[in-house]
Short mmCIF file of C-alpha atoms in Angstrom, two decimals:
data_model
loop_
_atom_site.label_atom_id
_atom_site.label_comp_id
_atom_site.label_asym_id
_atom_site.label_seq_id
_atom_site.Cartn_x
_atom_site.Cartn_y
_atom_site.Cartn_z
CA MET A 172 12.35 14.60 -4.31
CA ALA A 173 11.10 11.83 -6.11
CA LEU A 174 12.31 8.01 -5.87
CA GLU A 175 13.04 6.24 -9.02
CA ILE A 176 13.37 2.20 -9.66
CA ALA A 177 15.47 1.53 -12.93
CA ALA A 178 15.36 -2.10 -14.22
CA LEU A 179 16.23 -3.51 -11.27
CA THR A 180 17.10 -7.55 -11.61
CA LYS A 181 17.53 -9.78 -7.89
CA ARG A 182 17.93 -13.15 -8.50
CA TYR A 183 18.56 -16.23 -5.38
CA GLY A 184 20.19 -18.98 -6.92
CA GLU A 185 17.90 -20.00 -9.94
CA VAL A 186 15.14 -17.73 -8.49
CA THR A 187 14.47 -14.20 -10.00
CA ALA A 188 13.35 -12.03 -7.21
CA LEU A 189 13.62 -8.97 -9.49
CA ASP A 190 13.39 -8.98 -12.79
CA GLY A 191 13.96 -5.55 -14.51
CA ALA A 192 11.45 -3.89 -12.25
CA THR A 193 10.87 -0.06 -13.12
CA PHE A 194 8.54 2.22 -11.52
CA ALA A 195 8.68 5.72 -9.58
CA ALA A 196 7.45 7.39 -6.63
CA ALA A 197 6.86 11.59 -6.31
CA PRO A 198 7.21 13.52 -3.69
CA GLY A 199 3.60 14.58 -1.97
CA ARG A 200 2.21 11.25 -3.19
CA LEU A 201 0.75 8.06 -1.80
CA LEU A 202 1.81 4.42 -3.87
CA GLY A 203 0.91 1.30 -2.70
CA PHE A 204 3.37 -1.09 -3.65
CA LEU A 205 0.82 -4.01 -4.86
CA GLY A 206 2.00 -7.79 -5.92
CA PRO A 207 1.50 -11.48 -4.65
CA ASN A 208 3.15 -12.97 -2.34
CA GLY A 209 6.96 -13.97 -3.53
CA ALA A 210 6.39 -11.27 -6.57
CA GLY A 211 9.05 -9.30 -5.75
CA LYS A 212 7.99 -5.80 -3.18
CA THR A 213 10.21 -6.43 -0.07
CA THR A 214 13.25 -7.20 -2.37
CA ALA A 215 13.03 -4.36 -4.24
CA MET A 216 12.28 -2.12 -1.03
CA ARG A 217 15.52 -3.34 0.60
CA CYS A 218 17.06 -2.73 -2.53
CA VAL A 219 16.39 1.26 -1.85
CA PHE A 220 18.41 0.76 1.38
CA GLY A 221 21.40 -1.10 0.12
CA LEU A 222 20.33 -4.17 2.53
CA VAL A 223 20.34 -6.22 -1.10
CA ARG A 224 22.35 -5.58 -3.62
CA PRO A 225 21.35 -5.79 -7.36
CA GLU A 226 22.85 -7.68 -10.02
CA SER A 227 21.50 -4.74 -12.26
CA GLY A 228 19.61 -2.16 -12.61
CA ALA A 229 19.89 1.20 -10.62
CA VAL A 230 17.84 2.93 -7.30
CA GLN A 231 17.90 6.83 -7.48
CA TRP A 232 16.77 9.82 -5.45
CA ASP A 233 16.28 13.13 -6.81
CA GLY A 234 17.88 11.73 -9.90
CA ARG A 235 20.92 10.68 -8.52
CA PRO A 236 22.22 7.29 -6.97
CA ILE A 237 21.11 7.01 -3.21
CA THR A 238 24.17 7.81 -0.38
CA ASP A 239 24.57 6.80 2.97
CA ALA A 240 23.84 10.47 4.09
CA ASP A 241 20.55 10.11 1.66
CA ARG A 242 19.54 6.84 3.63
CA LEU A 243 19.67 8.92 7.38
CA THR A 244 16.88 10.62 5.73
CA PHE A 245 14.66 7.77 5.01
CA GLY A 246 12.15 6.17 7.17
CA TYR A 247 11.85 2.35 6.80
CA MET A 248 9.35 0.12 8.19
CA PRO A 249 10.03 -3.66 7.15
CA GLU A 250 7.51 -6.49 7.28
CA GLN A 251 9.03 -8.24 10.33
CA ARG A 252 9.90 -5.80 13.28
CA GLY A 253 13.53 -4.38 13.53
CA LEU A 254 12.98 -3.59 17.56
CA TYR A 255 14.67 -4.58 20.49
CA PRO A 256 11.97 -7.03 21.86
CA ARG A 257 13.27 -6.24 25.91
CA MET A 258 14.37 -2.99 25.47
CA ARG A 259 11.50 0.28 26.72
CA VAL A 260 9.87 1.94 23.70
CA GLY A 261 11.21 5.29 24.75
CA GLU A 262 14.84 4.75 25.19
CA GLN A 263 14.74 2.86 21.75
CA LEU A 264 12.42 4.98 19.94
CA VAL A 265 15.32 8.15 21.42
CA TYR A 266 18.09 5.65 20.02
CA PHE A 267 16.95 5.38 16.50
CA ALA A 268 16.16 9.41 16.56
CA ARG A 269 19.74 9.94 17.48
CA HIS A 270 21.06 7.73 15.05
CA HIS A 271 19.07 9.84 12.42
CA GLY A 272 20.92 12.69 13.46
CA LEU A 273 18.74 14.44 16.12
CA SER A 274 20.18 15.54 19.11
CA ALA A 275 19.41 14.23 22.74
CA ARG A 276 16.73 17.05 22.94
CA ASP A 277 15.15 17.10 19.98
CA ALA A 278 14.72 13.08 20.01
CA ARG A 279 13.47 13.40 23.42
CA ASP A 280 10.51 15.55 22.12
CA ALA A 281 9.52 14.08 18.55
CA VAL A 282 9.16 10.66 20.73
CA ALA A 283 7.17 12.48 23.16
CA THR A 284 4.69 14.07 20.48
CA TRP A 285 4.74 10.47 18.25
CA LEU A 286 3.50 8.26 21.19
CA GLU A 287 0.84 10.90 21.99
CA ARG A 288 -0.27 10.60 18.43
CA PHE A 289 -0.41 6.85 18.49
CA GLY A 290 -2.13 6.61 21.73
CA LEU A 291 0.77 5.30 23.77
CA ALA A 292 2.07 8.29 26.01
CA ASP A 293 1.39 6.03 28.91
CA ARG A 294 3.66 2.96 28.17
CA THR A 295 6.86 5.05 27.26
CA LYS A 296 8.70 2.61 30.08
CA ALA A 297 7.05 -0.42 28.98
CA ARG A 298 9.22 -2.79 26.96
CA LEU A 299 8.35 -3.64 23.55
CA GLU A 300 7.22 -7.27 24.18
CA GLU A 301 4.59 -6.03 26.90
CA LEU A 302 2.73 -4.64 23.84
CA SER A 303 -0.35 -5.80 22.06
CA HIS A 304 0.79 -6.97 18.57
CA GLY A 305 -1.28 -3.47 17.25
CA ASN A 306 0.70 -1.38 19.57
CA GLN A 307 3.82 -2.65 18.55
CA GLN A 308 3.22 -1.95 14.95
CA ARG A 309 2.50 1.57 15.99
CA ILE A 310 5.91 1.82 18.00
CA GLN A 311 7.71 0.58 14.54
CA LEU A 312 5.91 3.13 12.31
CA ALA A 313 6.76 5.65 14.83
CA ALA A 314 10.16 4.55 14.32
CA ALA A 315 9.94 5.36 10.92
CA LEU A 316 9.01 8.91 11.48
CA VAL A 317 10.50 10.03 14.49
CA HIS A 318 13.50 12.00 12.85
CA GLN A 319 10.68 13.04 9.60
CA PRO A 320 12.12 11.16 6.92
CA ARG A 321 12.17 12.91 3.11
CA LEU A 322 11.08 9.25 1.97
CA LEU A 323 8.94 6.84 3.77
CA VAL A 324 8.91 3.13 2.62
CA LEU A 325 6.54 0.83 4.95
CA ASP A 326 6.17 -3.03 3.93
CA GLU A 327 2.76 -3.83 5.28
CA PRO A 328 2.35 -1.34 7.50
CA PHE A 329 -1.49 -1.67 8.33
CA SER A 330 -0.77 -5.80 9.02
CA GLY A 331 -2.27 -6.43 12.90
CA LEU A 332 -4.25 -3.27 13.09
CA ASP A 333 -7.80 -2.94 14.17
CA PRO A 334 -10.20 -0.43 12.27
CA LEU A 335 -8.99 2.38 14.83
CA GLY A 336 -5.49 1.80 14.26
CA MET A 337 -5.84 1.45 10.19
CA ALA A 338 -7.52 5.14 10.28
CA THR A 339 -4.68 6.66 12.46
CA MET A 340 -2.09 5.28 9.73
CA SER A 341 -3.95 6.24 7.01
CA GLU A 342 -4.27 9.60 8.39
CA VAL A 343 -0.96 9.76 9.34
CA LEU A 344 0.16 8.63 5.51
CA ARG A 345 -1.64 11.20 4.13
CA GLU A 346 -0.29 14.03 6.53
CA ARG A 347 3.29 12.90 5.66
CA ALA A 348 2.27 12.87 1.83
CA ALA A 349 0.64 16.43 2.39
CA ASP A 350 4.04 17.85 3.95
CA GLY A 351 6.12 16.76 0.44
CA VAL A 352 7.21 13.46 1.47
CA THR A 353 7.33 11.21 -0.86
CA VAL A 354 5.52 7.77 0.75
CA VAL A 355 5.48 3.99 -0.58
CA PHE A 356 3.73 1.04 0.95
CA SER A 357 2.54 -2.33 0.33
CA SER A 358 -0.23 -4.23 1.27
CA HIS A 359 -2.42 -6.85 0.66
CA GLN A 360 -5.84 -4.51 1.66
CA LEU A 361 -6.44 -3.52 -1.73
CA ASP A 362 -9.45 -1.47 -0.42
CA LEU A 363 -7.97 0.34 1.96
CA VAL A 364 -5.02 1.40 -0.73
CA GLU A 365 -7.70 2.28 -3.11
CA ASP A 366 -9.25 4.74 -0.73
CA VAL A 367 -5.11 5.93 0.32
CA CYS A 368 -3.47 5.96 -2.72
CA ASP A 369 -2.81 8.21 -5.52
CA ASP A 370 -0.73 5.90 -7.54
CA VAL A 371 0.28 2.09 -7.66
CA ALA A 372 3.03 -0.08 -8.98
CA ILE A 373 1.57 -3.58 -9.38
CA ILE A 374 4.16 -6.85 -9.71
CA ARG A 375 4.28 -10.06 -10.89
CA ALA A 376 7.35 -12.45 -10.69
CA GLY A 377 9.37 -9.58 -10.44
CA ARG A 378 8.55 -6.83 -13.23
CA ILE A 379 5.78 -3.96 -12.87
CA VAL A 380 3.31 -5.30 -14.79
CA ALA A 381 1.10 -1.68 -14.36
CA SER A 382 2.12 2.08 -12.89
CA GLY A 383 1.14 5.26 -12.36
CA ASP A 384 -2.00 7.54 -11.60
CA LEU A 385 -4.79 5.07 -9.58
CA GLY A 386 -7.84 7.04 -11.13
CA ALA A 387 -5.74 6.93 -14.76
CA LEU A 388 -5.09 2.95 -14.89
CA LYS A 389 -8.41 2.36 -13.64
CA ALA A 390 -9.94 4.89 -16.42
CA ALA A 391 -8.12 3.00 -19.22
CA SER A 392 -9.07 -1.05 -18.07
CA GLY A 393 -10.43 -2.53 -21.17
CA ARG A 394 -13.41 -3.92 -18.62
CA ARG A 395 -15.81 -2.41 -17.16
CA HIS A 396 -18.59 -3.43 -14.43
CA VAL A 397 -22.14 -2.84 -14.05
CA ASP A 398 -23.79 -3.27 -10.47
CA ILE A 399 -27.17 -3.87 -10.95
CA GLU A 400 -30.86 -4.71 -9.23
CA ILE A 401 -33.83 -6.18 -10.32
CA ALA A 402 -36.40 -6.44 -7.45
CA GLY A 403 -37.71 -9.42 -7.48
CA SER A 404 -35.08 -10.90 -10.22
CA ALA A 405 -33.43 -12.99 -8.05
CA GLY A 406 -30.75 -12.46 -10.48
CA ARG A 407 -31.15 -14.85 -12.49
CA TRP A 408 -32.74 -12.11 -15.88
CA LEU A 409 -28.75 -12.32 -17.37
CA ASP A 410 -28.14 -16.06 -17.58
CA ASP A 411 -28.77 -16.50 -21.43
CA ARG A 412 -26.09 -13.42 -22.41
CA THR A 413 -23.09 -15.33 -22.89
CA ASP A 414 -20.89 -11.91 -23.61
CA LEU A 415 -21.57 -10.43 -19.83
CA ALA A 416 -19.61 -12.21 -16.85
CA VAL A 417 -21.47 -12.18 -13.70
CA VAL A 418 -18.73 -11.97 -11.28
CA GLU A 419 -21.22 -11.03 -7.86
CA ARG A 420 -24.53 -12.48 -7.19
CA SER A 421 -26.46 -11.55 -3.81
CA GLY A 422 -30.12 -12.25 -3.99
CA ASP A 423 -31.21 -9.93 -6.64
CA ARG A 424 -28.40 -8.04 -6.95
CA LEU A 425 -25.39 -8.89 -9.72
CA ARG A 426 -21.62 -7.59 -10.55
CA VAL A 427 -21.33 -8.17 -14.27
CA VAL A 428 -18.02 -7.51 -16.06
CA ALA A 429 -17.94 -6.35 -19.74
CA ASP A 430 -16.07 -5.20 -22.31
CA ALA A 431 -15.71 -1.34 -22.39
CA ALA A 432 -17.45 -1.32 -25.62
CA LEU A 433 -20.82 -2.44 -23.80
CA ASP A 434 -23.83 -0.99 -25.08
CA LEU A 435 -25.47 0.59 -22.09
CA ASP A 436 -28.24 1.47 -23.18
CA GLU A 437 -29.63 -1.90 -24.04
CA LEU A 438 -28.45 -3.31 -20.83
CA LEU A 439 -30.44 -0.50 -19.33
CA GLY A 440 -33.23 -1.53 -21.11
CA LEU A 441 -33.31 -5.21 -20.95
CA ALA A 442 -33.09 -4.41 -17.11
CA ARG A 443 -36.71 -2.09 -17.06
CA LYS A 444 -38.51 -5.30 -18.91
CA ALA A 445 -36.79 -7.45 -15.57
CA GLY A 446 -38.51 -5.60 -13.02
CA PRO A 447 -37.70 -2.33 -10.99
CA ILE A 448 -34.50 -1.40 -10.94
CA VAL A 449 -33.17 -0.80 -7.21
CA ARG A 450 -29.71 -0.05 -8.68
CA PHE A 451 -27.87 0.47 -12.21
CA ALA A 452 -24.06 1.82 -11.24
CA TYR A 453 -21.53 1.38 -14.25
CA GLY A 454 -18.05 1.85 -13.82
CA PRO A 455 -14.50 1.29 -14.40
CA PRO A 456 -13.06 -1.64 -12.09
CA THR A 457 -12.23 -1.74 -8.22
CA LEU A 458 -8.29 -1.46 -7.70
CA SER A 459 -9.09 -5.22 -6.62
CA GLU A 460 -10.64 -5.94 -10.07
CA LEU A 461 -7.29 -3.89 -11.66
CA PHE A 462 -5.21 -6.12 -9.81
CA MET A 463 -6.67 -9.28 -11.09
CA GLU A 464 -6.97 -8.08 -14.24
CA VAL A 465 -2.99 -7.24 -15.02
CA VAL A 466 -1.76 -10.33 -12.85
CA GLN A 467 -3.55 -12.85 -14.53
CA ARG A 468 -3.03 -11.50 -17.75
#
């Protein structure tokens, strides 16, 4: 089942948080919801759960307005934790699972499964405030997953996690998508998003400025990037080319941005004349570069 955000508008006084924001998230795919701070990501997520009411536009699930019954089948992980710091971990996860309709037995079984998955089975009776920041983040995710949601919406889920925690989080999200769950998450860690996501939606000042399949968006960019390393060149051999922008320089290595119509054979010929070629790689922008391109456009 798909989640559709259609022409959402929300204002807080003179501040426009959402300005006709429109995008869709498909089942079985991971969508990265990206944008600068204050762009409207959290407001849009809260609209999905009825925590914010937009002035206009609609949020739909499976082609119809979202009901309270639908929301009980959703999982939400807010950026600011919504858990009880002094309540014991196992007790509150069971509480949230029961709230979503699980029986007491099923809730206990699901909690045990997720705590084991996150390596926290021995912390069942610990109070949340006794856990590290990263482990609290894992518990917050477990609260969103414990009832097997059909839609999973996560606001900065990788915040505070170490590399092992990030790997586990990524693996869990891929598994949920593979099971047909619709997954939407925001993150400022664009390299990680690029590794995990199928689709992206990029928001700037409340408007969606790019959305769709990540590979297609990168291929459609009018810019191309070339990584070139010429042994012993000190990266100076392109200094007189005004049509090529050097965006990164490290020793003999250059990363160059150019128009998609770049004459690659000409550039390769220049590289050969400059010295021994160690690396010459040509391709579309990375997600980080695409992000900068669309938000600064």
